[in-house]
GROMACS .gro file of C-alpha atoms in nm:
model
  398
    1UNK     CA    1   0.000   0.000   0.000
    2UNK     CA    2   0.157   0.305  -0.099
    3UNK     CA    3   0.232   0.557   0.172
    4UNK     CA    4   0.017   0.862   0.030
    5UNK     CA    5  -0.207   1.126   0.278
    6UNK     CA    6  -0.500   1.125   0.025
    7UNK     CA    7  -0.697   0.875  -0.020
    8UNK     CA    8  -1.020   0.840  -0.234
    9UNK     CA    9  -1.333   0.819  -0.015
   10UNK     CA   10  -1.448   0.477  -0.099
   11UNK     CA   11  -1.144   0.333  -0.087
   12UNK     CA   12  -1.087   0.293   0.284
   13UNK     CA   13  -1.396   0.107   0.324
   14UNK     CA   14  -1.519  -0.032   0.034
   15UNK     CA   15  -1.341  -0.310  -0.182
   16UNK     CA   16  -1.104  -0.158  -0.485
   17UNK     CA   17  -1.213  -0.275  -0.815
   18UNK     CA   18  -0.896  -0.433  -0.879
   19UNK     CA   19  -0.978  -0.669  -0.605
   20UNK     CA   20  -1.270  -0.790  -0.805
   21UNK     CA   21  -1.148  -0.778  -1.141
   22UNK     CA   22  -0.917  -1.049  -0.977
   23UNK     CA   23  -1.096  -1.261  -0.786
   24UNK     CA   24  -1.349  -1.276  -1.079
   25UNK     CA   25  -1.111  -1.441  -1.223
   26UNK     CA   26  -1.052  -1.668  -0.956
   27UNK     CA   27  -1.450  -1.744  -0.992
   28UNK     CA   28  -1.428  -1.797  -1.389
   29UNK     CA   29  -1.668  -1.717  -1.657
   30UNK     CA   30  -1.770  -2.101  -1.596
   31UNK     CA   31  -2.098  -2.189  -1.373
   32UNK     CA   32  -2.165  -1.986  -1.087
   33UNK     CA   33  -2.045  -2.111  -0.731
   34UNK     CA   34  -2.341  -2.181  -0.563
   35UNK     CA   35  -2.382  -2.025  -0.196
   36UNK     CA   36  -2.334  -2.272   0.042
   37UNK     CA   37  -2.708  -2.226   0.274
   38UNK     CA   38  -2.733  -2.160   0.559
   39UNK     CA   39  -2.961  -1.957   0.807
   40UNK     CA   40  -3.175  -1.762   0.514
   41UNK     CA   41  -3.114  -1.393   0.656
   42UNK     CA   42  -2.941  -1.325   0.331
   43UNK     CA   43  -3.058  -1.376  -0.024
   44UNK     CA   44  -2.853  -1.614  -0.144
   45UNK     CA   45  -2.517  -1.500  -0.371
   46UNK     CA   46  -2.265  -1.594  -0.628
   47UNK     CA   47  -1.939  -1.513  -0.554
   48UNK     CA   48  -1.960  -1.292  -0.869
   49UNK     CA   49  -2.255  -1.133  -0.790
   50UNK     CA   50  -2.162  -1.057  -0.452
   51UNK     CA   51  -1.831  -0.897  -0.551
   52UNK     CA   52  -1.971  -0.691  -0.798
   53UNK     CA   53  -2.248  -0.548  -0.558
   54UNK     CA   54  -1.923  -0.468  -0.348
   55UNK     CA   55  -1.768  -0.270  -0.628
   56UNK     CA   56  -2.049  -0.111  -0.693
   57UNK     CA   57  -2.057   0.014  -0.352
   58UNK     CA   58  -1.672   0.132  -0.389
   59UNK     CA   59  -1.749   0.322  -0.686
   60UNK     CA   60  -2.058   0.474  -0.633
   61UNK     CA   61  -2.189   0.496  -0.285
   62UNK     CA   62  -2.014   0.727  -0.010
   63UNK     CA   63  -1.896   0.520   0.287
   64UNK     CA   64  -2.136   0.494   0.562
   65UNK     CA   65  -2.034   0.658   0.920
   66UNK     CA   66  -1.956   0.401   1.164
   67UNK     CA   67  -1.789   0.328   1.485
   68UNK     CA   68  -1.676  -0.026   1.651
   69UNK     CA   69  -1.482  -0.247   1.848
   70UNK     CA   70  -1.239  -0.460   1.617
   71UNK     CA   71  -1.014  -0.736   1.832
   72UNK     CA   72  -0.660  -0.858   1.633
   73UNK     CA   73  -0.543  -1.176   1.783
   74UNK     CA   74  -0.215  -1.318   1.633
   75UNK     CA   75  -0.051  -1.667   1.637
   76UNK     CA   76   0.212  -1.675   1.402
   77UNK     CA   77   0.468  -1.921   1.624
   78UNK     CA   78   0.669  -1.619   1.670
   79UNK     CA   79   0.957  -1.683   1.944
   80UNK     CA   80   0.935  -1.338   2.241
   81UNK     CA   81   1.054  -1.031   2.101
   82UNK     CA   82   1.222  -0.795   2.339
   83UNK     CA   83   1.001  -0.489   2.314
   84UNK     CA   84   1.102  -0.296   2.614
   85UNK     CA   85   0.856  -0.212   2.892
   86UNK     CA   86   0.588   0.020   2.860
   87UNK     CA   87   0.508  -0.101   2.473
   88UNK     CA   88   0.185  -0.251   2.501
   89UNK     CA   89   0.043  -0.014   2.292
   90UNK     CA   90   0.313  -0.043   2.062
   91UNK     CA   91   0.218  -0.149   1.651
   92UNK     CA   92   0.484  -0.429   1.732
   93UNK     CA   93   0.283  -0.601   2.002
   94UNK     CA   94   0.047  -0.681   1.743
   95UNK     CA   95   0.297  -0.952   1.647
   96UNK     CA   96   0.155  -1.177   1.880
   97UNK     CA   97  -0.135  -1.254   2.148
   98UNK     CA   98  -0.434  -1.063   2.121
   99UNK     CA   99  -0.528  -0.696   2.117
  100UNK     CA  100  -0.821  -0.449   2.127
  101UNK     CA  101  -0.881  -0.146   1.855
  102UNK     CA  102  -1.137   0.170   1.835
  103UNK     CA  103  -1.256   0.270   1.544
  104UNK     CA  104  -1.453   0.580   1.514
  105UNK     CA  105  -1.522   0.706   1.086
  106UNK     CA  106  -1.721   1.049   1.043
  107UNK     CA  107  -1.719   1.084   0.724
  108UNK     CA  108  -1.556   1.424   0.546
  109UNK     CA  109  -1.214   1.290   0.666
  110UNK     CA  110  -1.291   1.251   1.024
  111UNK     CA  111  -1.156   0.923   1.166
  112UNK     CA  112  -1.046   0.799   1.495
  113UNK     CA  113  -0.839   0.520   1.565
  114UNK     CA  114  -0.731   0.387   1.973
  115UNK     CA  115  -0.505   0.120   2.040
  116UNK     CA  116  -0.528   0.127   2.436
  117UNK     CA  117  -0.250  -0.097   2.655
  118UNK     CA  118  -0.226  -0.178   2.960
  119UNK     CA  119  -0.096   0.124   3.075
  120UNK     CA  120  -0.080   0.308   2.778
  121UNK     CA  121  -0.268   0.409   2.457
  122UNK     CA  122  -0.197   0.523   2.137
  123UNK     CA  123  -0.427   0.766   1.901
  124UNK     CA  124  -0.464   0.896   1.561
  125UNK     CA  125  -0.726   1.195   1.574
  126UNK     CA  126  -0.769   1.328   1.184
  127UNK     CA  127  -1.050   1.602   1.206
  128UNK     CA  128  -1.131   1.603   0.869
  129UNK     CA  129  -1.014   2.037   0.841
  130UNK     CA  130  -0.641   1.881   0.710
  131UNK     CA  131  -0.475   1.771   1.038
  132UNK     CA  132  -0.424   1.465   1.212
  133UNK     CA  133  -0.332   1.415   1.539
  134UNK     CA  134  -0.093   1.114   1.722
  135UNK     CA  135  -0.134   1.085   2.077
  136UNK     CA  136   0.118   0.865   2.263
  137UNK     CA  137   0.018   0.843   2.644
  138UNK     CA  138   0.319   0.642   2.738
  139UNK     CA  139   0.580   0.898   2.598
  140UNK     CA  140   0.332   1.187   2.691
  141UNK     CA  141   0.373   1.290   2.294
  142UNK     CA  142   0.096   1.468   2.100
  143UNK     CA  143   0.224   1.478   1.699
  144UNK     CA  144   0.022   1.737   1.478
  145UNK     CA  145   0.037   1.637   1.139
  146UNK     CA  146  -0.073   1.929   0.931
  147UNK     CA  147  -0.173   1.864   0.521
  148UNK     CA  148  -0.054   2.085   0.267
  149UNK     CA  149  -0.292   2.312   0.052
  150UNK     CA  150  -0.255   2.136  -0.251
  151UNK     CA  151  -0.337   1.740  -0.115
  152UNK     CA  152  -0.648   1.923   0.109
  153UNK     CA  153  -0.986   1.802  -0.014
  154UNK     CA  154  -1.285   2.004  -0.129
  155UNK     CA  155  -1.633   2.060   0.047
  156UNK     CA  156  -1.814   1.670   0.095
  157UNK     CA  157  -1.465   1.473   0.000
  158UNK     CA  158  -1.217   1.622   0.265
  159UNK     CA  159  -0.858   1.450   0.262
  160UNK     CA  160  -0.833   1.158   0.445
  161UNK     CA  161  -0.430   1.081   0.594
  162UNK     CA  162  -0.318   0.793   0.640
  163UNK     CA  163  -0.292   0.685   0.999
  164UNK     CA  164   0.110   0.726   1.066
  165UNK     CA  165   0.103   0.541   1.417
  166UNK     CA  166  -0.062   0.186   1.368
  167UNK     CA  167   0.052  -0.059   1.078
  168UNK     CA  168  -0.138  -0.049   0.753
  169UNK     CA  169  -0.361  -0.313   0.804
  170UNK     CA  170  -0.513  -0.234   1.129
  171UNK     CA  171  -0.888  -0.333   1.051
  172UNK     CA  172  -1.102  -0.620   0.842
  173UNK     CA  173  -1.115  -0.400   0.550
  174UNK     CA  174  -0.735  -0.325   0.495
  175UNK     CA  175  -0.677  -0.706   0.586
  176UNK     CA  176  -0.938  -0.763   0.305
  177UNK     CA  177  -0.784  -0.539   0.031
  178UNK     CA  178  -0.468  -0.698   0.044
  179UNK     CA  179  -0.600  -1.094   0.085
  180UNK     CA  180  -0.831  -1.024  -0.252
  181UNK     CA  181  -0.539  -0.849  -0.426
  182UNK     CA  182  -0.334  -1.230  -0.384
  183UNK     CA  183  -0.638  -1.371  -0.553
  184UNK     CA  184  -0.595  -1.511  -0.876
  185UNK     CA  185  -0.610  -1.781  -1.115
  186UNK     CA  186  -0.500  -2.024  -0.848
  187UNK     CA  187  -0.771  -1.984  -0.573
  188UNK     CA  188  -1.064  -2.135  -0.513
  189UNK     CA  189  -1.336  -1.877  -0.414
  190UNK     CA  190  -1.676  -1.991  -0.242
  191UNK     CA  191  -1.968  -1.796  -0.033
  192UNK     CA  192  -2.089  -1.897   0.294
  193UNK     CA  193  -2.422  -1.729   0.370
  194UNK     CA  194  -2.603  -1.710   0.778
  195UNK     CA  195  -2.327  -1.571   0.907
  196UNK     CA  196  -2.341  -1.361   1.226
  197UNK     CA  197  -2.064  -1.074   1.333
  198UNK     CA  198  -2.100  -0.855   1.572
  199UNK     CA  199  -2.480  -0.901   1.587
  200UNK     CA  200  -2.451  -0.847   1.180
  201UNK     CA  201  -2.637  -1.064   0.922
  202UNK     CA  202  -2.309  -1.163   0.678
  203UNK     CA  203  -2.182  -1.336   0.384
  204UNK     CA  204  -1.837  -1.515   0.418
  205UNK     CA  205  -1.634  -1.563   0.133
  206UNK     CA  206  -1.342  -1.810   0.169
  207UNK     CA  207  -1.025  -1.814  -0.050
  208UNK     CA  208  -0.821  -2.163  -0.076
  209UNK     CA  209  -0.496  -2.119  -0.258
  210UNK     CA  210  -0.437  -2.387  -0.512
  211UNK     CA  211  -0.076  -2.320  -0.505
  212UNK     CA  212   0.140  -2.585  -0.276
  213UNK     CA  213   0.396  -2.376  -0.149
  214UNK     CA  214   0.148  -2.162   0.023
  215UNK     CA  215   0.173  -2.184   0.415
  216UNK     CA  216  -0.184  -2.059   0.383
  217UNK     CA  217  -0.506  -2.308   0.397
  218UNK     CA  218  -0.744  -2.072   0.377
  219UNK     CA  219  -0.871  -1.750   0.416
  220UNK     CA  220  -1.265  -1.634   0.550
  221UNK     CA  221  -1.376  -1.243   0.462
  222UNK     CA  222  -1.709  -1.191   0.646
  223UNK     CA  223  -1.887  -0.920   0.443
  224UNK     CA  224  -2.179  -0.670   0.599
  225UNK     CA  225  -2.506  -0.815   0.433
  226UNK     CA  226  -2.614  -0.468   0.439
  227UNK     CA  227  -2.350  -0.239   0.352
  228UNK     CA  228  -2.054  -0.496   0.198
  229UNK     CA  229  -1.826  -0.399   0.433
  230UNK     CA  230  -1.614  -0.624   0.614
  231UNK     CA  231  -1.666  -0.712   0.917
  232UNK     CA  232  -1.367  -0.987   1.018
  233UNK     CA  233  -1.069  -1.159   0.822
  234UNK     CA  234  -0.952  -1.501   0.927
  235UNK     CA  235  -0.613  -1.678   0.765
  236UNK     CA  236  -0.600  -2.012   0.855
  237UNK     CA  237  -0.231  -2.179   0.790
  238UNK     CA  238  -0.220  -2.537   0.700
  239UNK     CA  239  -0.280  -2.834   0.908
  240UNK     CA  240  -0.452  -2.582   1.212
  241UNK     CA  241  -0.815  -2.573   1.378
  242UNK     CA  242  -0.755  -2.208   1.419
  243UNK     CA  243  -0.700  -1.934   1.283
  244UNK     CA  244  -0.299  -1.789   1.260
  245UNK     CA  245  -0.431  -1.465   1.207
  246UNK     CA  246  -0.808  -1.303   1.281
  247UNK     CA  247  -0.890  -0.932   1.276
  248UNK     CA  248  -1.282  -0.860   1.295
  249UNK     CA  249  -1.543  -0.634   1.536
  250UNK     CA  250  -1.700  -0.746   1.782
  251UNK     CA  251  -1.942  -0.437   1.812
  252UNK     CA  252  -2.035  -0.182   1.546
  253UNK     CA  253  -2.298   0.065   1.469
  254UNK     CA  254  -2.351   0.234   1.157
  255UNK     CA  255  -2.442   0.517   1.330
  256UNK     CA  256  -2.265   0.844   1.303
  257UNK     CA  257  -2.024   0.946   1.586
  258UNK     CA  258  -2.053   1.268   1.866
  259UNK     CA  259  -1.823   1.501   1.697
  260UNK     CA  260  -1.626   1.527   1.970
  261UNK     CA  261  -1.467   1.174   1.884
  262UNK     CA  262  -1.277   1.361   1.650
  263UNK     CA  263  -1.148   1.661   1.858
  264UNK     CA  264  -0.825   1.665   2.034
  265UNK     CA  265  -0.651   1.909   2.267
  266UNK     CA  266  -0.328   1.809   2.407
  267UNK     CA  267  -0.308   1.727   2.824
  268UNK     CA  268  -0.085   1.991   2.969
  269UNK     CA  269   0.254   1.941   3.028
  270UNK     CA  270   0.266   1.680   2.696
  271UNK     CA  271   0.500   1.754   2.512
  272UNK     CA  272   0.398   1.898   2.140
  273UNK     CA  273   0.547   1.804   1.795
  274UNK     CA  274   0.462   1.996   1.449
  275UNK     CA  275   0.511   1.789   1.125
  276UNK     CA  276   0.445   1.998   0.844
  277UNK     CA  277   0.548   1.827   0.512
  278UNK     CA  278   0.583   1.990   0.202
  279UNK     CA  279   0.337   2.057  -0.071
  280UNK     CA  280   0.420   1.733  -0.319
  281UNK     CA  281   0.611   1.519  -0.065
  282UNK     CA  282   0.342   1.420   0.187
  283UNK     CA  283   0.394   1.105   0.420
  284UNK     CA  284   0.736   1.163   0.441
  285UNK     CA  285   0.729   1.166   0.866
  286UNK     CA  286   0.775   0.734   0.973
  287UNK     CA  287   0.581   0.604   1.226
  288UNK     CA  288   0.714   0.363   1.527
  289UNK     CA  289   0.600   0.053   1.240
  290UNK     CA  290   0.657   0.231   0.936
  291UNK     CA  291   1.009   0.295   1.049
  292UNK     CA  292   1.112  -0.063   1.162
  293UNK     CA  293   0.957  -0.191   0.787
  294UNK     CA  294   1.175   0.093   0.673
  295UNK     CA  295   1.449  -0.002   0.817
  296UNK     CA  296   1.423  -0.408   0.759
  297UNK     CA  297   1.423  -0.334   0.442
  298UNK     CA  298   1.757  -0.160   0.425
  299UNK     CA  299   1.602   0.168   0.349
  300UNK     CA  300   1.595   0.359   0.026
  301UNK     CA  301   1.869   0.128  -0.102
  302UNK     CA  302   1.687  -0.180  -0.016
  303UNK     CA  303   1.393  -0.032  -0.237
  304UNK     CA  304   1.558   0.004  -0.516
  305UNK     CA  305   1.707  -0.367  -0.552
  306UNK     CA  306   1.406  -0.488  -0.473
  307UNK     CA  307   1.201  -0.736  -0.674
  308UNK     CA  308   0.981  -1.013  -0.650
  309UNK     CA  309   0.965  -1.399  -0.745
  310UNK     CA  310   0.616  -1.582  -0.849
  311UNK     CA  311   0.303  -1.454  -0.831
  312UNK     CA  312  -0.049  -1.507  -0.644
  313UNK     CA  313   0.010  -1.662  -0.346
  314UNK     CA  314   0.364  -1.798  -0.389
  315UNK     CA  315   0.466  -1.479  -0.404
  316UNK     CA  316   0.808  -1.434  -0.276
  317UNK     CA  317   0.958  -1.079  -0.248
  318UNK     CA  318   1.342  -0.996  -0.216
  319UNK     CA  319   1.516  -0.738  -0.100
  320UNK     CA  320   1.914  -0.660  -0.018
  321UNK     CA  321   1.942  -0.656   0.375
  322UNK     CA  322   2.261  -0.640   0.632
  323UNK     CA  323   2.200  -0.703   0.971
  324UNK     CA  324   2.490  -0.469   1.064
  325UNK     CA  325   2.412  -0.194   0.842
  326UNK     CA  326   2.045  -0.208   0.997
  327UNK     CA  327   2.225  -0.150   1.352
  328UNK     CA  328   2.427   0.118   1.198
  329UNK     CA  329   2.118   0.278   1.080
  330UNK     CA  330   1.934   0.286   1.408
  331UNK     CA  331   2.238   0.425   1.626
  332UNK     CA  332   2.251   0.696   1.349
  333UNK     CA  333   1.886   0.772   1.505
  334UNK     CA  334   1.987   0.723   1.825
  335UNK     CA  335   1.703   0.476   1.814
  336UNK     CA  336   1.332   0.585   1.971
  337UNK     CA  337   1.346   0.381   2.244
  338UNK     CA  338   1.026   0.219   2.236
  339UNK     CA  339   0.955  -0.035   1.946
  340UNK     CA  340   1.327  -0.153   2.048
  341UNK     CA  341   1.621  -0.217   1.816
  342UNK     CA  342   1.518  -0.331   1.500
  343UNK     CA  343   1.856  -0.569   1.502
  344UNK     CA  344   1.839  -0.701   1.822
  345UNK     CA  345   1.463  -0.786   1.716
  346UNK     CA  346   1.587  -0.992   1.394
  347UNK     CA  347   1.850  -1.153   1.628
  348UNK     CA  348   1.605  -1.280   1.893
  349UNK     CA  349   1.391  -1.455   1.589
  350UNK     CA  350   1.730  -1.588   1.440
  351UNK     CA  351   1.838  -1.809   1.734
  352UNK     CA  352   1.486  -2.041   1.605
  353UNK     CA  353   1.652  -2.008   1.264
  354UNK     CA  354   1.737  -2.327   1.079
  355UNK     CA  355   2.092  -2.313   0.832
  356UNK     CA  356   2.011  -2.373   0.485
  357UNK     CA  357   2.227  -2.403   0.190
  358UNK     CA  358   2.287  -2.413  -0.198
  359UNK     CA  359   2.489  -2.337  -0.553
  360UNK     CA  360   2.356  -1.965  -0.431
  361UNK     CA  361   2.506  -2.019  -0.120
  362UNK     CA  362   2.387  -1.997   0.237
  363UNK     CA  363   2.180  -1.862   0.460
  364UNK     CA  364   1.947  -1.901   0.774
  365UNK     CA  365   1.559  -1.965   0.783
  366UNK     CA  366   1.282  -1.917   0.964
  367UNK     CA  367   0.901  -2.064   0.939
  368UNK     CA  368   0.599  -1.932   1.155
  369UNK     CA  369   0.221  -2.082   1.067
  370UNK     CA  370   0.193  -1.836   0.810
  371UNK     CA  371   0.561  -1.621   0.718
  372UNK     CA  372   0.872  -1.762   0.572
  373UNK     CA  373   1.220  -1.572   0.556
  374UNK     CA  374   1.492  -1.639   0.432
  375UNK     CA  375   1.849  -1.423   0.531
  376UNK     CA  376   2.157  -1.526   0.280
  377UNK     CA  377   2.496  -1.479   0.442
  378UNK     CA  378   2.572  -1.266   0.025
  379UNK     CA  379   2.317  -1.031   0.171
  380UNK     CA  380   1.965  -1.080   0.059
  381UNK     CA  381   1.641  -1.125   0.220
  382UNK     CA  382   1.366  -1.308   0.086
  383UNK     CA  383   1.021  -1.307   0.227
  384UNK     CA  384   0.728  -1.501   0.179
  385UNK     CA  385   0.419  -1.672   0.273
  386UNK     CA  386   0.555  -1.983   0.130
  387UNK     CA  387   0.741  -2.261   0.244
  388UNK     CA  388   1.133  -2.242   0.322
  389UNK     CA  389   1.164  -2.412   0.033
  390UNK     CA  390   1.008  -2.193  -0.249
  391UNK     CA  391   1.215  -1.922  -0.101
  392UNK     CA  392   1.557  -2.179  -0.116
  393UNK     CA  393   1.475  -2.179  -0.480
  394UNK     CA  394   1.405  -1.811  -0.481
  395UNK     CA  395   1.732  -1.745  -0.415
  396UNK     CA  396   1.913  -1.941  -0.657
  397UNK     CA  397   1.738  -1.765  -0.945
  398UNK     CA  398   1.930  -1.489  -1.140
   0.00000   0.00000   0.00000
């Protein structure tokens, strides 16, 4: 997902039409799939015809206000990572166990996003007027993000930034946008109707890769019967009951929220930040997450030797990486002392890793339920949700 403070209205809660111009394919122009029945609170629908009445929605209906509870519960096999004290609110947290969201949407730019902690909480307050707001209780930080004139929106479609503080996919739809953009030729798409989320009547589609070096089994995207939007995301990894990965609310209303959701005044004595990019080069300011991807990656230099291997869900991407150039990177910073040092991170999840070799060369893997990497000792890091395998042959190719 491109790091970009405007976004167009529908698409932060409505499907993209790429999405189903690919997962029609998935469907064919063949027979219809049948809805598998179920409790009849839905009228019953193809996986085409559901998908287009989702597009539909994208293109041509403004998003509904909402608010809601969405819980993100992770079980990836991770080993502990050594986030330091105090980081329960962190983005990184969200690595692993399980962990509560708020989700306010106004409408005309106004959104609200919480991610409370134990004994901390972290906010992103955009008003919809061309400022957003991150509030970090733990640090006592209040950010001011302020747009510039020419990425402002008009009257009725006010800009809506990016949220800087939490990773990209923080909710069911930006889980879904990226899960339907894998689909493809290769995946099996059926609907599940008499579904129930958060009290909502909804269809379920499920995606089954066909591809066998995907770690994933399958993947359920419970869809609003009412207004298409989605509601939870489950990825299931192969050979498990339960889900590796689930994102979905547990209470929503459609509803639109007290306006003073979406006003913020920082608590005296916090400490105030201004972050005014310039007119062209918005999103330039890295958040806690955006700045550890950033920096796994190997920066701007990573970027541009990047590519990628296979497609669909065997996708593998590479990227050049050195584990002592990241280090080098983050004392440059003098680090931010609260996701933790992005090295040290990488070296705690090494000591599971498994020595691999080849004509390439050699390296060191490791596998969670649904995330394969790869780190060559030549400098390369290749990333997928594959087996160790694919990526083993990933890296021998020129």
């Amino acid at each position: 997902m491109q790091s970009t403070w405007r976004r167009a209205r529908a698409v932060r809660w409505a499907v993209p039409v790429a999405a189903f111009v690919v997962v029609g394919a998935a469907v064919g122009a063949g027979p219809v799939i049948a809805a598998v029945q179920g409790d009849p609170t839905l009228p019953d629908r193809t996986a085409e015809r559901l998908l287009a009445e989702v597009v539909k929605t994208a293109q041509h209906e403004r998003p509904p206000a909402m608010s809601g509870t969405v819980v993100e519960t992770a079980s990836l096999g991770l080993p502990s990572l050594p986030l330091p004290s105090g980081t329960s609110s962190s983005p990184l947290s969200l690595l692993s166990g399980s962990h509560t969201l708020k989700v306010w949407y106004g409408g005309d730019g106004r959104l609200r996003l919480a991610l409370p902690g134990q004994m901390s909480e972290t906010d992103v307050i955009s008003d919809g007027k061309g400022s957003t707001w991150l509030w970090e209780s733990d640090t006592n930080t209040a950010t001011r993000f302020s747009l510039p004139e020419d990425v402002k929106g008009g009257k009725g479609e006010a800009a809506e930034p990016r949220h800087t503080a939490l990773p990209t996919a923080t909710t069911p739809q930006d889980i879904a946008n990226q899960l339907l953009k894998a689909a493809d030729q290769n995946t099996a798409v059926t609907v599940e109707n008499g579904q129930h989320i958060a009290g909502r009547a909804a269809y379920q589609l499920v995606l089954t890769p066909k591809d066998s070096t995907s770690l994933v089994d399958h993947v359920t995207l419970a869809l609003d019967g009412e207004t298409y939007i989605p509601l939870r995301v489950q990825i299931f990894a192969k050979g498990a009951a339960e889900p590796a990965f689930e994102i979905g609310f547990t209470q929503v209303s459609f509803s639109t929220p007290a306006p003073e959701n979406f006003a913020f005044t920082p608590p005296a004595g916090a400490k105030v930040n201004e972050q005014k990019p310039e007119a062209g080069k918005p999103g330039e300011s890295l958040s806690e997450g955006a700045e550890l991807g950033h920096d796994l990656a190997g920066g701007e230099a990573a970027r541009a030797g990047a590519r990628s291997h296979g497609s669909g869900w065997g996708t593998v991407a590479e990227v050049p990486f050195s584990l002592a150039d990241l280090s080098k990177q983050q004392n440059g910073r003098g680090g931010n002392g609260r996701g933790g040092d992005p090295a040290q991170l990488i070296e705690s999840v090494l000591k599971s890793a498994q020595r691999v070799s080849g004509p390439w060369g050699s390296g060191r893997v490791i596998k969670t339920k649904l995330v394969s990497v790869l780190l060559t000792d030549d400098g390369r890091l290749f990333a997928g949700a594959v087996t160790p395998e694919a990526l083993v042959q990933a890296a021998g190719r020129k």
